[in-house]
Amino acid sequence: MQVDLEDYARGAALATALVNTSGEVLLRSGDALDGVPALAAFLGAHGLSPDVDAADLADVVALRTRLRAVIDAVIAGEAVLDDLESLVSRGSLTLSGGKWALRAPDASVGESVALLTGVGLLGVLRTLSRERFRACAADTCRGVFVDSSRAGRRRYCMPDICGNRTNVARHRSRHR
């Protein structure tokens, strides 16, 4: 796997999505990574198409826990560079097509996802700041997210779910 250091938004989006697959986020939904097919579908939805097995699922679920801890620590204002460096430690720095990238040709699925998400989180910290790491504003959600948008005004970990539920609840309360 090779990760372009300038493409941090992709890794930040993957980190956000991965952390929010946990059953602890949307309390009614359960764990979205409940098996190997679910992991394959999740990775495919994010432009990754590796062959996955039960060991890869265990690695990615463990990574999800690590990423949640890192994002929570950034939100709390704690130092996380050592944690983030450990995510990208599998990669070696290369210059490819005039762009710097981290490359890990023999990385496992878990190591590849760690590399991509680690670059994403480091990129957001360096380029946009730690204020882009936030907790979801929805009352019924315990999700977190990394806002790599240009405007930086995102409020929900999953706008199509959490934002929609909040807007529907506001609409119903106004029309009572």
Short mmCIF file of C-alpha atoms in Angstrom, two decimals:
data_model
loop_
_atom_site.label_atom_id
_atom_site.label_comp_id
_atom_site.label_asym_id
_atom_site.label_seq_id
_atom_site.Cartn_x
_atom_site.Cartn_y
_atom_site.Cartn_z
CA MET A 1 0.00 0.00 0.00
CA GLN A 2 1.10 3.55 -0.72
CA VAL A 3 -0.45 6.61 0.96
CA ASP A 4 0.06 10.08 -0.50
CA LEU A 5 0.91 12.44 2.37
CA GLU A 6 -1.12 15.26 0.78
CA ASP A 7 -4.30 13.14 0.70
CA TYR A 8 -5.00 13.28 4.42
CA ALA A 9 -8.76 13.85 3.94
CA ARG A 10 -9.23 10.27 2.71
CA GLY A 11 -7.51 8.81 5.76
CA ALA A 12 -9.38 11.12 8.15
CA ALA A 13 -12.69 10.11 6.56
CA LEU A 14 -11.77 6.42 6.90
CA ALA A 15 -10.77 6.91 10.55
CA THR A 16 -14.08 8.66 11.28
CA ALA A 17 -16.11 5.99 9.52
CA LEU A 18 -14.21 3.15 11.19
CA VAL A 19 -14.56 4.57 14.69
CA ASN A 20 -18.27 5.07 14.15
CA THR A 21 -18.88 1.42 13.19
CA SER A 22 -18.76 0.55 16.88
CA GLY A 23 -21.97 -0.54 18.55
CA GLU A 24 -21.28 2.02 21.27
CA VAL A 25 -21.82 4.92 18.87
CA LEU A 26 -25.40 4.55 17.66
CA LEU A 27 -26.88 2.64 20.53
CA ARG A 28 -29.70 1.08 18.52
CA SER A 29 -27.63 -0.19 15.60
CA GLY A 30 -25.07 -2.61 17.03
CA ASP A 31 -21.58 -3.25 15.70
CA ALA A 32 -21.40 -2.62 11.96
CA LEU A 33 -18.27 -4.79 11.65
CA ASP A 34 -19.96 -7.97 12.83
CA GLY A 35 -18.18 -10.33 10.43
CA VAL A 36 -15.74 -10.74 7.56
CA PRO A 37 -18.35 -9.83 4.88
CA ALA A 38 -19.16 -6.60 6.76
CA LEU A 39 -15.46 -5.70 6.88
CA ALA A 40 -15.05 -6.40 3.16
CA ALA A 41 -18.08 -4.20 2.38
CA PHE A 42 -16.82 -1.43 4.66
CA LEU A 43 -13.35 -1.41 3.10
CA GLY A 44 -14.85 -1.57 -0.41
CA ALA A 45 -17.01 1.46 0.34
CA HIS A 46 -13.79 3.33 1.16
CA GLY A 47 -11.90 2.38 -1.98
CA LEU A 48 -9.99 -0.55 -0.52
CA SER A 49 -10.54 -4.03 -1.90
CA PRO A 50 -8.26 -6.48 -0.11
CA ASP A 51 -9.12 -10.11 0.54
CA VAL A 52 -10.02 -10.25 4.22
CA ASP A 53 -10.28 -13.03 6.78
CA ALA A 54 -11.11 -13.38 10.47
CA ALA A 55 -7.60 -12.29 11.53
CA ASP A 56 -7.97 -9.10 9.49
CA LEU A 57 -11.33 -8.45 11.13
CA ALA A 58 -9.76 -8.81 14.59
CA ASP A 59 -6.91 -6.45 13.61
CA VAL A 60 -9.26 -3.79 12.23
CA VAL A 61 -11.57 -3.97 15.26
CA ALA A 62 -8.52 -3.55 17.54
CA LEU A 63 -7.40 -0.61 15.37
CA ARG A 64 -10.87 0.92 15.71
CA THR A 65 -10.43 0.93 19.50
CA ARG A 66 -6.99 2.57 19.17
CA LEU A 67 -8.32 5.22 16.79
CA ARG A 68 -11.21 6.07 19.11
CA ALA A 69 -8.75 6.52 21.97
CA VAL A 70 -6.55 8.80 19.84
CA ILE A 71 -9.48 10.94 18.66
CA ASP A 72 -10.87 11.20 22.20
CA ALA A 73 -7.39 12.21 23.43
CA VAL A 74 -7.08 14.94 20.78
CA ILE A 75 -10.53 16.25 21.73
CA ALA A 76 -9.42 16.31 25.39
CA GLY A 77 -6.26 18.25 24.45
CA GLU A 78 -3.86 15.42 25.26
CA ALA A 79 -0.65 14.64 23.40
CA VAL A 80 -1.05 11.88 20.80
CA LEU A 81 1.99 12.07 18.52
CA ASP A 82 3.49 8.83 19.83
CA ASP A 83 0.19 7.02 19.22
CA LEU A 84 -0.10 8.44 15.70
CA GLU A 85 3.52 7.67 14.89
CA SER A 86 2.95 4.05 15.88
CA LEU A 87 0.09 3.88 13.34
CA VAL A 88 2.35 4.97 10.47
CA SER A 89 5.53 3.21 11.63
CA ARG A 90 5.01 0.35 9.15
CA GLY A 91 5.47 2.73 6.22
CA SER A 92 8.68 3.99 4.67
CA LEU A 93 8.92 7.48 3.18
CA THR A 94 9.26 7.59 -0.60
CA LEU A 95 9.11 10.19 -3.34
CA SER A 96 6.73 9.11 -6.06
CA GLY A 97 5.73 11.28 -9.01
CA GLY A 98 6.99 14.40 -7.28
CA LYS A 99 4.88 13.70 -4.17
CA TRP A 100 5.90 12.31 -0.81
CA ALA A 101 4.19 9.12 0.25
CA LEU A 102 4.41 6.40 2.85
CA ARG A 103 4.78 2.96 1.35
CA ALA A 104 4.27 -0.44 2.96
CA PRO A 105 4.24 -3.05 0.20
CA ASP A 106 3.86 -6.16 2.38
CA ALA A 107 1.50 -4.69 4.97
CA SER A 108 -1.43 -6.69 6.28
CA VAL A 109 -4.97 -5.32 5.98
CA GLY A 110 -4.85 -3.96 9.53
CA GLU A 111 -1.43 -2.36 8.96
CA SER A 112 -2.64 -0.79 5.69
CA VAL A 113 -5.73 0.69 7.34
CA ALA A 114 -3.56 1.91 10.24
CA LEU A 115 -1.17 3.57 7.79
CA LEU A 116 -3.95 5.30 5.86
CA THR A 117 -5.81 6.50 8.96
CA GLY A 118 -2.60 7.52 10.72
CA VAL A 119 -1.56 9.70 7.79
CA GLY A 120 -5.06 11.17 7.72
CA LEU A 121 -5.10 12.08 11.40
CA LEU A 122 -1.56 13.47 11.32
CA GLY A 123 -2.43 15.51 8.23
CA VAL A 124 -5.49 17.05 9.85
CA LEU A 125 -3.54 17.88 13.00
CA ARG A 126 -0.75 19.52 11.02
CA THR A 127 -2.80 21.27 8.36
CA LEU A 128 -6.11 22.11 10.01
CA SER A 129 -5.58 21.87 13.82
CA ARG A 130 -6.88 19.83 16.70
CA GLU A 131 -10.16 21.81 16.77
CA ARG A 132 -11.24 19.68 13.78
CA PHE A 133 -11.51 16.63 16.08
CA ARG A 134 -15.01 16.72 17.59
CA ALA A 135 -17.74 14.80 19.32
CA CYS A 136 -21.05 14.41 17.47
CA ALA A 137 -23.61 17.12 18.31
CA ALA A 138 -26.57 14.71 18.19
CA ASP A 139 -28.08 13.90 21.60
CA THR A 140 -28.59 10.24 20.72
CA CYS A 141 -25.08 9.59 19.43
CA ARG A 142 -21.72 8.96 21.07
CA GLY A 143 -19.74 9.25 17.85
CA VAL A 144 -16.67 11.33 17.12
CA PHE A 145 -15.34 12.64 13.85
CA VAL A 146 -12.49 14.44 12.17
CA ASP A 147 -13.70 17.38 10.08
CA SER A 148 -11.44 17.77 7.06
CA SER A 149 -13.92 19.90 5.13
CA ARG A 150 -12.86 23.26 3.78
CA ALA A 151 -15.31 25.25 5.93
CA GLY A 152 -14.76 23.20 9.07
CA ARG A 153 -18.35 23.56 10.27
CA ARG A 154 -19.39 19.94 10.42
CA ARG A 155 -21.41 19.05 13.54
CA TYR A 156 -22.33 15.38 13.17
CA CYS A 157 -20.28 12.22 12.86
CA MET A 158 -22.71 10.89 10.24
CA PRO A 159 -24.62 13.86 8.81
CA ASP A 160 -27.05 11.66 6.89
CA ILE A 161 -28.04 9.82 10.09
CA CYS A 162 -27.32 11.98 13.12
CA GLY A 163 -27.98 15.30 11.39
CA ASN A 164 -31.17 14.03 9.82
CA ARG A 165 -32.50 12.65 13.13
CA THR A 166 -31.76 15.94 14.88
CA ASN A 167 -33.45 17.97 12.15
CA VAL A 168 -36.55 15.72 12.17
CA ALA A 169 -36.78 15.98 15.96
CA ARG A 170 -36.56 19.80 15.77
CA HIS A 171 -39.18 19.91 13.03
CA ARG A 172 -41.58 17.75 15.02
CA SER A 173 -41.12 19.80 18.19
CA ARG A 174 -41.85 23.04 16.31
CA HIS A 175 -45.07 21.66 14.86
CA ARG A 176 -46.55 20.33 18.08
#
